[in-house]
Tab-separated table of C-alpha atoms and ligand atoms in Angstrom:
chain	number	residue	atom	x	y	z
A	1	MET	CA	-0.924	163.253	-132.807
A	2	GLY	CA	2.457	164.086	-131.288
A	3	ARG	CA	3.940	162.055	-128.484
A	4	LEU	CA	3.165	162.813	-124.880
A	5	VAL	CA	6.383	163.535	-123.003
A	6	ILE	CA	6.072	163.359	-119.235
A	7	ALA	CA	8.809	164.673	-116.967
A	8	SER	CA	8.851	164.027	-113.235
A	9	ASN	CA	11.465	163.436	-110.601
A	10	ARG	CA	10.739	159.726	-110.362
A	11	VAL	CA	9.807	157.797	-113.465
A	12	GLY	CA	6.948	155.341	-113.216
A	13	SER	CA	7.191	151.809	-114.459
A	14	SER	CA	4.418	149.376	-115.161
A	15	LEU	CA	5.911	147.088	-112.525
A	16	SER	CA	5.837	149.306	-109.456
A	17	ALA	CA	2.804	151.504	-109.083
A	18	ASN	CA	3.810	152.141	-105.501
A	19	ASP	CA	5.831	155.342	-105.761
A	20	GLY	CA	3.116	157.557	-104.280
A	21	GLY	CA	0.267	159.431	-105.869
A	22	LEU	CA	2.045	160.649	-108.984
A	23	ALA	CA	3.187	157.360	-110.497
A	24	THR	CA	-0.042	155.651	-109.549
A	25	ALA	CA	-2.157	158.284	-111.245
A	26	LEU	CA	-0.045	158.670	-114.379
A	27	LEU	CA	0.283	154.949	-114.958
A	28	ALA	CA	-3.464	154.588	-114.702
A	29	ALA	CA	-3.636	157.339	-117.325
A	30	LEU	CA	-1.493	155.689	-120.027
A	31	ASP	CA	-3.391	155.019	-123.209
A	32	ARG	CA	-2.374	153.832	-126.629
A	33	ARG	CA	-0.535	157.015	-127.425
A	34	ASP	CA	3.291	156.981	-127.568
A	35	VAL	CA	4.563	158.139	-124.234
A	36	VAL	CA	8.052	159.158	-123.213
A	37	TRP	CA	8.672	159.475	-119.476
A	38	PHE	CA	11.740	161.460	-118.508
A	39	GLY	CA	13.293	161.804	-115.054
A	40	TRP	CA	15.807	160.738	-112.469
A	41	SER	CA	16.760	157.050	-112.623
A	42	GLY	CA	16.888	156.782	-108.831
A	43	GLU	CA	20.657	156.132	-109.122
A	44	ILE	CA	23.169	158.299	-107.272
A	45	VAL	CA	26.675	158.284	-108.772
A	46	ASP	CA	30.042	159.621	-107.613
A	47	GLU	CA	31.187	160.883	-111.022
A	48	PRO	CA	29.443	163.145	-113.550
A	49	PRO	CA	26.416	161.182	-114.778
A	50	GLY	CA	26.669	159.207	-118.015
A	51	PRO	CA	24.346	159.598	-121.021
A	52	THR	CA	20.551	159.454	-120.709
A	53	ARG	CA	19.401	155.810	-120.666
A	54	LEU	CA	16.502	154.947	-122.935
A	55	GLN	CA	14.474	151.945	-121.820
A	56	ARG	CA	11.349	150.525	-123.375
A	57	ASP	CA	8.615	149.361	-120.994
A	58	GLY	CA	5.590	148.338	-123.079
A	59	ASN	CA	4.194	151.421	-124.758
A	60	LEU	CA	6.314	153.579	-122.511
A	61	LEU	CA	9.801	154.828	-123.376
A	62	GLN	CA	11.664	155.745	-120.216
A	63	ALA	CA	14.465	158.315	-120.448
A	64	LEU	CA	16.520	158.087	-117.267
A	65	VAL	CA	19.239	160.335	-115.904
A	66	ASP	CA	21.506	159.542	-112.935
A	67	LEU	CA	22.284	162.222	-110.350
A	68	GLU	CA	25.668	163.026	-108.900
A	69	ARG	CA	25.753	162.716	-105.107
A	70	SER	CA	26.146	166.450	-104.371
A	71	ASP	CA	23.375	167.339	-106.848
A	72	TYR	CA	21.072	164.742	-105.325
A	73	SER	CA	21.684	166.269	-101.955
A	74	GLY	CA	21.242	169.964	-102.911
A	75	TYR	CA	18.401	169.516	-105.389
A	76	TYR	CA	16.393	166.660	-103.928
A	77	LEU	CA	17.090	166.248	-100.220
A	78	GLU	CA	17.691	169.897	-99.452
A	79	PHE	CA	15.804	172.258	-101.744
A	80	ALA	CA	12.892	170.088	-102.852
A	81	ASN	CA	12.292	168.189	-99.637
A	82	ARG	CA	13.539	170.557	-96.918
A	83	VAL	CA	12.441	173.864	-98.445
A	84	LEU	CA	9.679	173.550	-101.031
A	85	TRP	CA	7.874	170.626	-99.389
A	86	PRO	CA	7.468	172.243	-95.947
A	87	VAL	CA	6.692	175.755	-97.281
A	88	PHE	CA	4.105	174.515	-99.769
A	89	HIS	CA	2.524	172.468	-96.955
A	90	TYR	CA	2.362	175.563	-94.700
A	91	ARG	CA	5.170	174.381	-92.388
A	92	VAL	CA	7.413	177.402	-92.824
A	93	ASN	CA	9.162	176.766	-89.519
A	94	LEU	CA	10.546	173.486	-90.868
A	95	ALA	CA	12.063	175.029	-94.010
A	96	GLU	CA	15.870	175.154	-94.117
A	97	TYR	CA	16.547	177.613	-96.916
A	98	GLY	CA	20.073	178.158	-98.289
A	99	ARG	CA	21.312	179.945	-101.425
A	100	GLU	CA	23.589	177.095	-102.333
A	101	GLN	CA	20.715	174.577	-102.394
A	102	TRP	CA	18.615	176.948	-104.491
A	103	ALA	CA	21.505	177.241	-106.972
A	104	THR	CA	21.841	173.443	-107.145
A	105	TYR	CA	18.083	173.096	-107.670
A	106	GLY	CA	18.315	175.518	-110.604
A	107	ARG	CA	21.399	173.806	-112.044
A	108	VAL	CA	19.867	170.323	-111.900
A	109	ASN	CA	16.742	171.650	-113.620
A	110	GLU	CA	18.961	173.171	-116.364
A	111	MET	CA	20.665	169.795	-116.765
A	112	PHE	CA	17.291	168.018	-116.940
A	113	ALA	CA	16.133	170.522	-119.567
A	114	GLU	CA	19.221	169.935	-121.728
A	115	ARG	CA	18.757	166.174	-121.506
A	116	LEU	CA	15.062	166.397	-122.294
A	117	ALA	CA	15.551	168.858	-125.167
A	118	SER	CA	17.859	166.364	-126.877
A	119	VAL	CA	15.120	163.681	-127.054
A	120	LEU	CA	12.236	166.026	-127.977
A	121	GLN	CA	10.567	165.935	-131.386
A	122	PRO	CA	8.896	169.036	-132.872
A	123	ASP	CA	5.304	167.825	-132.413
A	124	ASP	CA	5.705	166.492	-128.833
A	125	PHE	CA	3.535	167.798	-126.009
A	126	VAL	CA	5.459	168.147	-122.765
A	127	TRP	CA	3.837	167.674	-119.370
A	128	ILE	CA	6.097	168.424	-116.400
A	129	HIS	CA	5.168	167.349	-112.883
A	130	ASP	CA	5.537	168.686	-109.411
A	131	TYR	CA	7.677	170.825	-107.189
A	132	HIS	CA	11.001	169.222	-108.050
A	133	MET	CA	10.794	170.576	-111.582
A	134	ILE	CA	9.104	173.993	-111.365
A	135	PRO	CA	11.897	175.890	-113.249
A	136	MET	CA	12.398	173.237	-115.923
A	137	GLY	CA	9.943	174.844	-118.348
A	138	ALA	CA	11.816	178.160	-118.235
A	139	ALA	CA	15.105	176.275	-118.776
A	140	LEU	CA	13.601	174.536	-121.828
A	141	ARG	CA	12.463	177.880	-123.262
A	142	ARG	CA	15.990	179.289	-122.838
A	143	LEU	CA	17.205	176.377	-124.953
A	144	GLY	CA	14.810	177.421	-127.711
A	145	VAL	CA	12.195	174.697	-127.132
A	146	ASP	CA	8.841	175.956	-128.386
A	147	ASN	CA	6.719	172.839	-127.921
A	148	PRO	CA	3.544	173.217	-125.832
A	149	LEU	CA	4.634	172.950	-122.186
A	150	GLY	CA	2.287	172.086	-119.337
A	151	PHE	CA	3.001	171.909	-115.622
A	152	PHE	CA	0.966	170.234	-112.884
A	153	LEU	CA	1.554	170.883	-109.188
A	154	HIS	CA	0.621	167.822	-107.125
A	155	ILE	CA	1.122	169.522	-103.761
A	156	PRO	CA	-0.791	172.541	-102.438
A	157	PHE	CA	0.024	176.045	-103.664
A	158	PRO	CA	0.343	178.087	-100.461
A	159	ALA	CA	-1.347	181.397	-99.692
A	160	PRO	CA	0.849	184.423	-100.580
A	161	GLU	CA	1.712	185.237	-96.945
A	162	VAL	CA	3.167	181.745	-96.622
A	163	LEU	CA	4.867	181.591	-100.009
A	164	THR	CA	6.629	184.912	-99.510
A	165	THR	CA	8.543	183.442	-96.551
A	166	LEU	CA	10.541	181.656	-99.245
A	167	PRO	CA	13.307	184.087	-100.220
A	168	VAL	CA	13.180	183.074	-103.898
A	169	HIS	CA	9.399	183.164	-104.253
A	170	GLU	CA	9.485	185.649	-107.095
A	171	ALA	CA	11.913	183.714	-109.283
A	172	LEU	CA	9.953	180.539	-108.661
A	173	VAL	CA	6.542	181.995	-109.552
A	174	ARG	CA	7.960	183.906	-112.518
A	175	SER	CA	9.312	180.624	-113.909
A	176	LEU	CA	5.764	179.215	-113.984
A	177	PHE	CA	4.992	181.779	-116.693
A	178	ALA	CA	7.252	179.872	-119.113
A	179	TYR	CA	4.517	177.221	-119.388
A	180	ASP	CA	1.483	177.384	-121.628
A	181	LEU	CA	-0.679	175.773	-118.967
A	182	VAL	CA	-0.315	175.397	-115.207
A	183	GLY	CA	-2.612	173.004	-113.339
A	184	PHE	CA	-3.457	172.856	-109.641
A	185	GLN	CA	-5.335	170.292	-107.571
A	186	THR	CA	-8.122	172.505	-106.210
A	187	GLY	CA	-9.805	175.849	-106.576
A	188	ASN	CA	-8.053	176.888	-103.342
A	189	ASP	CA	-4.617	176.348	-104.832
A	190	LEU	CA	-5.570	178.182	-108.000
A	191	GLN	CA	-6.956	181.047	-105.934
A	192	ALA	CA	-3.724	181.231	-103.923
A	193	PHE	CA	-1.724	181.435	-107.159
A	194	GLN	CA	-3.987	184.184	-108.511
A	195	ASP	CA	-3.766	186.063	-105.198
A	196	TYR	CA	0.024	185.901	-105.279
A	197	VAL	CA	0.231	187.123	-108.856
A	198	GLU	CA	-2.222	189.952	-108.225
A	199	ARG	CA	-0.650	191.108	-104.972
A	200	GLU	CA	3.038	190.502	-105.493
A	201	ALA	CA	3.397	190.989	-109.230
A	202	GLY	CA	0.554	193.411	-109.982
A	203	GLY	CA	-0.859	190.821	-112.396
A	204	GLN	CA	-4.420	190.227	-113.542
A	205	THR	CA	-6.667	187.229	-113.928
A	206	GLY	CA	-8.933	187.138	-116.977
A	207	ASP	CA	-12.387	185.512	-117.073
A	208	ASP	CA	-11.006	182.792	-119.342
A	209	GLY	CA	-8.396	181.664	-116.773
A	210	THR	CA	-5.508	183.521	-118.408
A	211	ILE	CA	-3.236	185.173	-115.877
A	212	ARG	CA	-1.120	188.114	-116.995
A	213	ALA	CA	2.037	189.248	-115.218
A	214	TYR	CA	5.761	189.775	-115.778
A	215	GLY	CA	5.022	190.985	-119.326
A	216	THR	CA	3.572	187.636	-120.372
A	217	SER	CA	0.689	185.293	-119.583
A	218	VAL	CA	-0.133	181.728	-118.605
A	219	ARG	CA	-3.363	179.717	-118.580
A	220	ALA	CA	-4.113	178.242	-115.165
A	221	ALA	CA	-6.892	175.990	-113.918
A	222	ARG	CA	-7.682	173.257	-111.434
A	223	PHE	CA	-7.493	169.592	-112.428
A	224	PRO	CA	-8.136	167.422	-109.339
A	225	ILE	CA	-6.140	164.222	-109.701
A	226	SER	CA	-7.983	160.974	-109.149
A	227	ILE	CA	-7.979	157.193	-109.402
A	228	ASP	CA	-9.802	154.679	-111.584
A	229	PRO	CA	-12.596	153.704	-109.159
A	230	ARG	CA	-13.789	150.788	-111.289
A	231	VAL	CA	-10.345	149.213	-111.350
A	232	VAL	CA	-9.838	149.840	-107.631
A	233	ALA	CA	-13.270	148.348	-106.819
A	234	ALA	CA	-12.583	145.206	-108.869
A	235	ARG	CA	-9.175	144.759	-107.262
A	236	ALA	CA	-10.642	145.299	-103.783
A	237	VAL	CA	-13.209	142.546	-104.364
A	238	ARG	CA	-10.446	140.202	-105.499
A	239	ALA	CA	-8.135	141.156	-102.641
A	240	ALA	CA	-10.872	140.649	-100.044
A	241	SER	CA	-10.725	136.881	-100.532
A	242	THR	CA	-6.935	136.567	-100.359
A	243	ARG	CA	-5.182	134.999	-97.385
A	244	GLN	CA	-3.820	138.332	-96.162
A	245	ALA	CA	-7.257	139.989	-96.012
A	246	THR	CA	-8.862	136.906	-94.502
A	247	ARG	CA	-6.215	136.734	-91.791
A	248	LEU	CA	-6.689	140.411	-91.023
A	249	ARG	CA	-10.476	139.987	-90.740
A	250	ASP	CA	-10.087	136.874	-88.560
A	251	SER	CA	-7.660	138.627	-86.259
A	252	VAL	CA	-10.071	141.508	-85.764
A	253	SER	CA	-12.824	138.999	-84.958
A	254	GLY	CA	-16.019	140.760	-83.979
A	255	ARG	CA	-14.329	144.118	-83.401
A	256	ARG	CA	-14.375	146.983	-85.896
A	257	LEU	CA	-11.303	147.963	-87.818
A	258	ILE	CA	-10.202	151.600	-88.068
A	259	ILE	CA	-7.500	152.013	-90.705
A	260	GLY	CA	-4.931	154.684	-91.557
A	261	VAL	CA	-2.525	154.377	-94.503
A	262	ASP	CA	0.033	157.107	-95.098
A	263	ARG	CA	3.649	157.643	-96.032
A	264	LEU	CA	5.386	158.479	-92.790
A	265	ASP	CA	5.394	162.236	-93.319
A	266	TYR	CA	4.867	165.165	-90.944
A	267	THR	CA	2.150	166.547	-93.223
A	268	LYS	CA	-0.089	163.531	-92.669
A	269	GLY	CA	-1.264	164.532	-89.188
A	270	LEU	CA	-0.230	161.246	-87.605
A	271	VAL	CA	0.595	162.708	-84.200
A	272	HIS	CA	-2.816	164.388	-83.833
A	273	ARG	CA	-4.462	161.235	-85.156
A	274	LEU	CA	-2.803	159.055	-82.521
A	275	ASP	CA	-3.766	161.573	-79.866
A	276	ALA	CA	-7.361	161.180	-81.035
A	277	VAL	CA	-7.131	157.396	-80.800
A	278	GLU	CA	-5.719	157.688	-77.295
A	279	ARG	CA	-8.461	160.106	-76.255
A	280	LEU	CA	-11.153	157.875	-77.736
A	281	LEU	CA	-9.921	154.912	-75.694
A	282	GLU	CA	-9.550	157.096	-72.608
A	283	THR	CA	-12.876	158.933	-72.699
A	284	ARG	CA	-15.167	156.395	-74.402
A	285	PRO	CA	-14.410	153.124	-72.612
A	286	GLN	CA	-17.250	151.406	-74.503
A	287	HIS	CA	-14.943	151.283	-77.548
A	288	ARG	CA	-11.975	149.720	-75.755
A	289	ARG	CA	-12.983	146.182	-76.549
A	290	GLY	CA	-14.846	147.105	-79.704
A	291	VAL	CA	-12.196	148.503	-82.031
A	292	VAL	CA	-8.787	147.729	-83.487
A	293	VAL	CA	-6.748	150.533	-85.053
A	294	LEU	CA	-4.381	149.585	-87.871
A	295	GLN	CA	-1.951	152.306	-88.915
A	296	ILE	CA	0.195	151.432	-91.924
A	297	ALA	CA	2.998	153.965	-92.378
A	298	PRO	CA	6.015	153.024	-94.492
A	299	PRO	CA	8.984	155.280	-93.728
A	300	SER	CA	9.888	157.777	-96.443
A	301	ARG	CA	12.781	160.242	-97.012
A	302	GLU	CA	14.702	158.858	-94.072
A	303	ASP	CA	17.797	160.827	-95.022
A	304	VAL	CA	15.915	164.039	-94.120
A	305	PRO	CA	16.197	164.777	-90.350
A	306	GLU	CA	12.575	165.932	-89.894
A	307	TYR	CA	11.428	162.493	-91.073
A	308	ARG	CA	13.591	160.654	-88.552
A	309	GLN	CA	12.180	162.943	-85.894
A	310	ILE	CA	8.516	162.290	-86.730
A	311	ARG	CA	9.225	158.568	-86.755
A	312	ALA	CA	10.706	158.687	-83.263
A	313	GLU	CA	7.767	160.780	-82.044
A	314	LEU	CA	5.264	158.252	-83.383
A	315	ASP	CA	7.156	155.278	-81.955
A	316	ALA	CA	6.961	156.842	-78.498
A	317	ARG	CA	3.233	157.583	-78.741
A	318	ILE	CA	2.356	154.139	-80.005
A	319	GLY	CA	4.279	152.483	-77.187
A	320	ARG	CA	2.460	154.673	-74.685
A	321	ILE	CA	-1.037	154.021	-76.083
A	322	ASN	CA	-0.553	150.272	-76.238
A	323	GLY	CA	1.033	150.302	-72.792
A	324	ARG	CA	-2.019	152.097	-71.404
A	325	PHE	CA	-4.790	150.198	-73.148
A	326	ALA	CA	-3.539	146.742	-74.139
A	327	GLU	CA	-5.004	143.699	-72.416
A	328	PRO	CA	-3.247	140.326	-72.193
A	329	ASP	CA	-5.420	139.116	-75.065
A	330	GLN	CA	-5.574	142.248	-77.224
A	331	LEU	CA	-3.625	145.168	-78.613
A	332	PRO	CA	-5.698	148.262	-79.489
A	333	LEU	CA	-3.207	149.738	-81.954
A	334	ARG	CA	-1.284	147.925	-84.670
A	335	TYR	CA	1.482	149.898	-86.304
A	336	VAL	CA	3.090	148.542	-89.453
A	337	ASN	CA	6.066	150.326	-91.046
A	338	ARG	CA	6.090	148.690	-94.435
A	339	ARG	CA	4.774	148.892	-97.959
A	340	PHE	CA	2.160	146.522	-99.329
A	341	ARG	CA	1.005	145.724	-102.816
A	342	GLN	CA	-1.691	148.242	-103.566
A	343	GLU	CA	-4.224	145.499	-104.134
A	344	THR	CA	-3.534	144.155	-100.655
A	345	LEU	CA	-4.252	147.614	-99.246
A	346	PHE	CA	-7.548	147.727	-101.130
A	347	GLY	CA	-8.498	144.415	-99.456
A	348	PHE	CA	-7.626	145.954	-96.073
A	349	TYR	CA	-9.764	149.025	-96.854
A	350	ARG	CA	-12.694	146.777	-97.657
A	351	ALA	CA	-12.269	145.010	-94.331
A	352	SER	CA	-12.360	148.333	-92.430
A	353	ARG	CA	-15.321	150.116	-90.886
A	354	VAL	CA	-13.588	153.494	-90.689
A	355	ALA	CA	-10.665	155.205	-92.445
A	356	LEU	CA	-8.785	158.038	-90.766
A	357	VAL	CA	-7.373	160.370	-93.411
A	358	THR	CA	-6.340	163.395	-91.379
A	359	PRO	CA	-3.467	165.261	-93.074
A	360	LEU	CA	-2.641	168.740	-91.790
A	361	ARG	CA	-2.241	169.744	-95.446
A	362	ASP	CA	-2.339	167.552	-98.553
A	363	GLY	CA	-2.498	168.356	-102.267
A	364	MET	CA	-5.162	165.721	-102.898
A	365	ASN	CA	-4.760	162.442	-100.943
A	366	LEU	CA	-5.403	159.430	-103.109
A	367	VAL	CA	-5.733	157.064	-100.143
A	368	ALA	CA	-9.088	158.745	-99.357
A	369	LYS	CA	-10.334	158.064	-102.891
A	370	GLU	CA	-8.989	154.490	-102.903
A	371	PHE	CA	-10.713	153.773	-99.594
A	372	VAL	CA	-14.074	154.903	-100.988
A	373	ALA	CA	-13.690	152.883	-104.192
A	374	SER	CA	-12.734	149.737	-102.225
A	375	GLN	CA	-15.911	149.568	-100.146
A	376	ASP	CA	-18.651	146.945	-100.276
A	377	PRO	CA	-21.693	148.888	-101.631
A	378	GLU	CA	-24.024	146.979	-99.269
A	379	ASP	CA	-21.979	147.629	-96.138
A	380	PRO	CA	-19.600	150.507	-96.807
A	381	GLY	CA	-17.155	151.942	-94.292
A	382	VAL	CA	-17.011	155.582	-93.207
A	383	LEU	CA	-14.347	158.039	-94.342
A	384	ILE	CA	-13.115	160.598	-91.804
A	385	LEU	CA	-11.382	163.237	-93.888
A	386	SER	CA	-9.368	166.344	-93.131
A	387	ARG	CA	-10.737	169.575	-94.548
A	388	PHE	CA	-7.145	170.380	-95.522
A	389	ALA	CA	-6.832	167.493	-97.975
A	390	GLY	CA	-7.629	168.455	-101.567
A	391	ALA	CA	-9.960	165.430	-101.646
A	392	ALA	CA	-12.311	167.128	-99.144
A	393	ARG	CA	-13.366	169.522	-101.927
A	394	GLU	CA	-14.859	166.545	-103.748
A	395	LEU	CA	-15.684	163.894	-101.119
A	396	ASP	CA	-17.969	166.213	-99.222
A	397	THR	CA	-20.172	163.520	-97.680
A	398	ALA	CA	-17.255	162.099	-95.739
A	399	LEU	CA	-17.098	163.151	-92.083
A	400	ILE	CA	-15.062	166.306	-92.627
A	401	ILE	CA	-12.879	167.274	-89.673
A	402	ASN	CA	-10.264	169.820	-88.716
A	403	PRO	CA	-7.188	167.640	-88.046
A	404	PHE	CA	-5.855	170.088	-85.439
A	405	ASP	CA	-8.978	169.525	-83.346
A	406	VAL	CA	-8.338	166.223	-81.584
A	407	ASP	CA	-11.750	166.293	-79.861
A	408	GLN	CA	-13.469	166.695	-83.194
A	409	ILE	CA	-11.675	163.609	-84.535
A	410	VAL	CA	-12.811	161.700	-81.439
A	411	ASP	CA	-16.421	162.825	-82.022
A	412	ALA	CA	-16.180	161.809	-85.679
A	413	LEU	CA	-14.822	158.374	-84.719
A	414	ASP	CA	-17.685	157.923	-82.292
A	415	GLN	CA	-20.189	159.026	-84.938
A	416	ALA	CA	-18.644	156.728	-87.568
A	417	LEU	CA	-18.635	153.700	-85.265
A	418	GLY	CA	-22.314	154.188	-84.458
A	419	MET	CA	-23.493	155.135	-87.932
A	420	PRO	CA	-26.451	153.117	-89.251
A	421	VAL	CA	-25.948	151.292	-92.522
A	422	GLU	CA	-28.508	153.457	-94.401
A	423	GLU	CA	-26.529	156.598	-93.641
A	424	ARG	CA	-23.239	154.892	-94.475
A	425	ARG	CA	-24.668	153.874	-97.844
A	426	ALA	CA	-26.069	157.323	-98.632
A	427	ARG	CA	-22.763	159.021	-97.877
A	428	TRP	CA	-20.753	156.403	-99.762
A	429	GLU	CA	-22.979	156.429	-102.856
A	430	ALA	CA	-22.590	160.195	-103.226
A	431	MET	CA	-18.794	159.896	-103.054
A	432	MET	CA	-18.565	156.868	-105.329
A	433	SER	CA	-20.702	158.387	-108.049
A	434	TRP	CA	-18.593	161.550	-107.946
A	435	LEU	CA	-15.431	159.444	-108.339
A	436	GLN	CA	-16.944	157.535	-111.247
A	437	GLU	CA	-17.629	160.776	-113.079
A	438	HIS	CA	-14.303	162.383	-112.204
A	439	ASP	CA	-11.767	159.606	-112.566
A	440	VAL	CA	-8.089	159.706	-113.456
A	441	HIS	CA	-8.892	159.448	-117.151
A	442	VAL	CA	-10.951	162.627	-116.939
A	443	TRP	CA	-8.028	164.262	-115.125
A	444	ARG	CA	-5.526	163.359	-117.799
A	445	ALA	CA	-7.834	164.069	-120.718
A	446	SER	CA	-8.923	167.460	-119.431
A	447	PHE	CA	-5.353	168.580	-118.767
A	448	LEU	CA	-4.167	167.404	-122.181
A	449	LYS	CA	-7.146	168.968	-123.919
A	450	ALA	CA	-6.372	172.306	-122.302
A	451	LEU	CA	-2.713	171.952	-123.318
A	452	GLN	CA	-3.330	170.814	-126.878
A	453	GLN	CA	-6.215	173.158	-127.607
A	454	PRO	CA	-5.176	176.558	-126.260
A	455	GLU	CA	-8.497	178.014	-127.439
A	456	SER	CA	-10.578	175.552	-125.398
A	457	LYS	CA	-12.459	176.649	-122.318
A	458	LEU	CA	-10.691	175.822	-119.059
A	459	PRO	CA	-12.472	173.786	-116.362
A	460	GLY	CA	-14.463	175.867	-113.860
A	461	THR	CA	-12.803	177.330	-110.819
A	462	PRO	CA	-15.078	177.175	-107.785
A	463	THR	CA	-13.309	178.568	-104.749
A	464	VAL	CA	-15.967	178.052	-102.109
A	465	PRO	CA	-16.721	174.724	-100.435
A	466	PRO	CA	-19.556	172.757	-102.007
A	467	ALA	CA	-23.015	173.672	-100.704
A	468	ARG	CA	-23.491	170.327	-98.972
A	469	TRP	CA	-20.306	170.733	-96.951
A	470	THR	CA	-21.442	171.297	-93.373
A	471	ARG	CA	-19.769	170.708	-90.054
A	472	HIS	CA	-18.851	167.030	-89.667
A	473	GLY	CA	-19.898	166.612	-93.280
A	474	ALA	CA	-23.485	165.930	-92.255
A	475	LEU	CA	-25.726	165.613	-95.293
A	476	SER	CA	-27.789	168.772	-95.505
A	477	SER	CA	-31.256	168.746	-96.979
A	478	ALA	CA	-30.003	170.565	-100.111
B	501	LIG	P1	1.379	160.923	-101.127
B	501	LIG	O1	1.480	161.073	-102.619
B	501	LIG	O2	1.654	162.171	-100.341
B	501	LIG	O3	2.155	159.762	-100.573
B	501	LIG	P2	-1.379	160.035	-101.611
B	501	LIG	O4	-2.405	159.576	-100.627
B	501	LIG	O5	-1.882	161.027	-102.600
B	501	LIG	O6	-0.147	160.591	-100.776
B	501	LIG	O7	-0.824	158.798	-102.446
B	501	LIG	C1	-0.248	157.697	-101.794
B	501	LIG	C2	-0.269	156.491	-102.733
B	501	LIG	O8	0.661	155.527	-102.233
B	501	LIG	C3	-1.624	155.827	-102.800
B	501	LIG	O9	-1.904	155.429	-104.108
B	501	LIG	C4	-1.475	154.633	-101.860
B	501	LIG	O10	-2.234	153.503	-102.253
B	501	LIG	C5	0.003	154.321	-101.933
B	501	LIG	N1	0.472	153.832	-100.624
B	501	LIG	C6	0.371	154.444	-99.441
B	501	LIG	N2	0.874	153.679	-98.444
B	501	LIG	C7	1.301	152.544	-99.013
B	501	LIG	C8	1.902	151.330	-98.517
B	501	LIG	N3	2.151	151.114	-97.227
B	501	LIG	N4	2.199	150.387	-99.425
B	501	LIG	C9	1.934	150.588	-100.724
B	501	LIG	N5	1.356	151.690	-101.245
B	501	LIG	C10	1.041	152.657	-100.413
């Protein structure tokens, strides 16, 4: 079997599985096959970058490229993170489009393609990841590469009305047709892609998942990314007896812990979430002495202005809430701006009664899945989950909320805090057994099968919410 060649902006290493969802999921997916992982080294240089660095890391060969400062700025900070990220997360008003940044984005992708082409072998399968590298497949084809090329989008694919606000939407979507296979997180994202192609390009979707447009075709399907719930569960059990988890539990002493863990990003719904916490303490005084909220939010992308802004906004809210509701002997809200070892987080999840996962828009949200897998089966916590996280399509017995509806989050918190253990178990068991059947290994294997066997049937494409999904995620009798 040929090698698997992964390309993504940041290259994972077996040492730091803390680079966000992508690295975590792909590292969990490594098997005994030879893997090459190509991408940016994380280094910014002031001269034209030197040759690609090849580094062995166990059964992983990393191929790393430095970026020149101006390229880093135009490609990464500007086009990827200030244009594609907000538009694809439905925040069109935050997008700062410029032709120059688009040109740099294209040029860096051409450079990546040239570097990757020079290490490719004829029987390699290439799997390119995420919004930083959308046009890389087309650049590889222009260089004459005819290996099977797959692309997976980790973030949402926006509805056509939203995507068309991006001046270069056509070039971007057209470039996806250079791939043999394009994968999305959910049926919603796939549907949005099909809608765009049908409406904007006069294309057609076949029953077998083949989409025809621009005089060519591409296979597209949904492949919801996941975790390894067995590994997470085992690590959570281990972490629960460490000093850090014990100290957290002791400090909460008798109260119930509500946890939130997110990169500090405007898509994560942190402002609405804090408003819900404030309203809970204000309108349901019975909880004032009964709960502790722990929000862990390591800063990210601090060289992008919108990220500095959201940080300042959160700082102000947190000060206000604690000022209003703290007592000399207790602080209702703990706010921690740092990273932890993942295992430590799993121990914290296990110590929590409720998790607040309330993004305004999220491709999947692996924190939601990790929280579920970390729970004690006898006494599991309750997941409050935004309907706009990809994970809500699968974890349908969580308390599903609309993150823009602060009162609904307050109601869900109240419901979660009062939920009897039998109901907590029933909801948790449904989610855990789903995760066990649809883990990260299934994700990787089903994508690679679809890439390597072009004749194989693509995974199904449901576009309606699961039947059990009712308001607040209440279990229906079905
Ligand atoms: P995103 O990829 O947008 O950051 P996800 O929820 O899909 O969001 O993935 C986040 C990943 O990063 C999870 O695997 C989570 O465990 C990890 N993570 C989040 N916050 C922290 C933190 N403070 N320290 C370490 N890892 C974190």
